[in-house]
Short mmCIF file of C-alpha atoms in Angstrom, two decimals:
data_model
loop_
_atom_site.label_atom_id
_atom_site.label_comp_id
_atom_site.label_asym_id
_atom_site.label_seq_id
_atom_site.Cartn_x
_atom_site.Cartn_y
_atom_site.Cartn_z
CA UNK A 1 113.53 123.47 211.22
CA UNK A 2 114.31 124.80 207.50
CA UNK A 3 113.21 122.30 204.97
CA UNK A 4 115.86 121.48 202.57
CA UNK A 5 115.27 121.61 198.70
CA UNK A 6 116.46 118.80 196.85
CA UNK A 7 118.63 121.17 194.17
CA UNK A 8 120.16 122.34 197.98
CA UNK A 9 120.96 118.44 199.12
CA UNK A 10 122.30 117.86 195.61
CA UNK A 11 124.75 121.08 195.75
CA UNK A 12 125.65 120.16 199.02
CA UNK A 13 126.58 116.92 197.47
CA UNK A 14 128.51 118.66 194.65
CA UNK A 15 130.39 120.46 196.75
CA UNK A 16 131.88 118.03 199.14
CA UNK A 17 132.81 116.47 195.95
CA UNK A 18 134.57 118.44 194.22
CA UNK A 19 137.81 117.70 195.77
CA UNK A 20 137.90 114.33 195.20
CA UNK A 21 140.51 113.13 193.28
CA UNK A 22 140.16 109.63 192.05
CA UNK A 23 143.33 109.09 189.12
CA UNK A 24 146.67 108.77 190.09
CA UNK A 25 149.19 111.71 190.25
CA UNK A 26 146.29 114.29 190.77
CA UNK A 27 145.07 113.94 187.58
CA UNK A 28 140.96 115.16 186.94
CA UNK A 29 139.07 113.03 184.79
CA UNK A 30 137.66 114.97 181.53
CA UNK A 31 133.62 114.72 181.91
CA UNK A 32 133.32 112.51 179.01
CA UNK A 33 135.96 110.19 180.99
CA UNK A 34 133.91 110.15 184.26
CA UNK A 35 130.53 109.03 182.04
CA UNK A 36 132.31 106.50 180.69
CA UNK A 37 133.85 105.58 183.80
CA UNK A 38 130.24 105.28 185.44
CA UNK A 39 129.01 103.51 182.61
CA UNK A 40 131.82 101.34 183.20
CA UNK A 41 130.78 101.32 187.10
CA UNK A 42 127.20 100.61 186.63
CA UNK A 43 127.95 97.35 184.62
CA UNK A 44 130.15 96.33 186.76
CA UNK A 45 127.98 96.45 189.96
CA UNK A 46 125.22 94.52 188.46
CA UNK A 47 127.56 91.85 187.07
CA UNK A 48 126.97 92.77 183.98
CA UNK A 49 130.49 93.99 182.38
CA UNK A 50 131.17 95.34 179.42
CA UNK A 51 133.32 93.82 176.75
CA UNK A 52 135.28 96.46 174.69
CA UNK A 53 133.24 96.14 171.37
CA UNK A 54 130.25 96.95 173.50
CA UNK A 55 132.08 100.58 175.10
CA UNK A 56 133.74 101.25 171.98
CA UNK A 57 129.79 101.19 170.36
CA UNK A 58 128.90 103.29 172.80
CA UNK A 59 127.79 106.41 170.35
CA UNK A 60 127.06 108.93 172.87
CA UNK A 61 130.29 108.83 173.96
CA UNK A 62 131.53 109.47 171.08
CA UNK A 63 133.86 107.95 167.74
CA UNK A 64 135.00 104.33 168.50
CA UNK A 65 138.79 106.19 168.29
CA UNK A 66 137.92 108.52 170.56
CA UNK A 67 136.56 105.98 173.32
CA UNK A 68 139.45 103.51 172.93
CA UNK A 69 141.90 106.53 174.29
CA UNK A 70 139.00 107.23 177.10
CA UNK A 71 139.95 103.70 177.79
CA UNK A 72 143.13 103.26 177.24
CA UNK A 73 143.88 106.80 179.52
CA UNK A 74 141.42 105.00 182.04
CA UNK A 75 143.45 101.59 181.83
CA UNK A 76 146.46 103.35 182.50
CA UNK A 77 145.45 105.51 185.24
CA UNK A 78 144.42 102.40 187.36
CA UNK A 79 141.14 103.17 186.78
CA UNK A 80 139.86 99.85 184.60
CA UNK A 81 141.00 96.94 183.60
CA UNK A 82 140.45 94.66 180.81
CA UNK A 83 140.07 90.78 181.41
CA UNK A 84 139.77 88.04 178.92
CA UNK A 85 136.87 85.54 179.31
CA UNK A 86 137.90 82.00 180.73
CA UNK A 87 137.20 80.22 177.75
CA UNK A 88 137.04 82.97 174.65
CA UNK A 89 139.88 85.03 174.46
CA UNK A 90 139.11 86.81 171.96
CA UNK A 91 136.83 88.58 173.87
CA UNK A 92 138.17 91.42 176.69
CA UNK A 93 136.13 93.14 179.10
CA UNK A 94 136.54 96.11 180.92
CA UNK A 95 136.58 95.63 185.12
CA UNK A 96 136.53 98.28 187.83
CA UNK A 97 139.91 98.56 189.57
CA UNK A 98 140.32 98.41 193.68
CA UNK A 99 140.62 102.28 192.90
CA UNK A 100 137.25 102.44 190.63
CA UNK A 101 135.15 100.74 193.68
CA UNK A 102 137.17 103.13 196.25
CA UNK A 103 136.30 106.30 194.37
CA UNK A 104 132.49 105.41 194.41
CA UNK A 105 132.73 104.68 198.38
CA UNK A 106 134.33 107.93 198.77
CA UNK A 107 131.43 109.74 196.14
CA UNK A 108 129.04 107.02 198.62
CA UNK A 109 130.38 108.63 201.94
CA UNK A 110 130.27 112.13 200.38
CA UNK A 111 126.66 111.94 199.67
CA UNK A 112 125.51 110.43 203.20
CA UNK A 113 126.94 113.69 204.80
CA UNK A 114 125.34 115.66 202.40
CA UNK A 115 121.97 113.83 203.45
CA UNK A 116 123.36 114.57 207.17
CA UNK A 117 123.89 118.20 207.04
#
């Protein structure tokens, strides 16, 4: 039995998702909209969200104009959300959509068959 590398098991991963489209009307996410999107993700799944001074901070993104159109693209697409907290709303955070959490099941499953293979 061959031994798989683990640059192998990560293109096989790459490549089965590639054609996953996760914005609406067919649209691809730029890179720089996918890290954010993650970043977005990762908070999100340890309870921990964001509020929108926090993402627009975030400096390796890039400009705090720049990330408020990552976001605002993002918001639009179905692809966040922002909420306002129960009792300050002066404060928003940003929230994975249905779509956000379905896109990361489908990235989830894609990785599992790579594993498989």
């Amino acid at each position: 039995m061959d031994t798989v590398s683990g640059a192998q098991l990560y293109i096989r991963f790459l490549k089965l998702v590639q054609g996953v489209q996760i914005s609406p009307n067919g649209k691809d996410l730029t890179p720089p909209e996918m890290h954010l999107l993650e970043d977005v993700a990762l908070r999100h799944f340890e309870a921990r969200p964001y509020t929108v001074s926090e993402a627009l901070a975030l400096q390796h993104q890039g400009s705090p104009a720049t990330l408020h159109k990552r976001l605002k693209r993002l918001r639009d697409w179905g692809l966040l959300r922002f909420e306002q907290h129960p009792s300050d709303h002066r404060t928003k955070y940003l929230a994975a959509t249905p779509l956000t959490i379905a896109h990361f099941e489908r990235m989830s499953d894609a990785m599992a068959l790579a594993l498989k293979s």
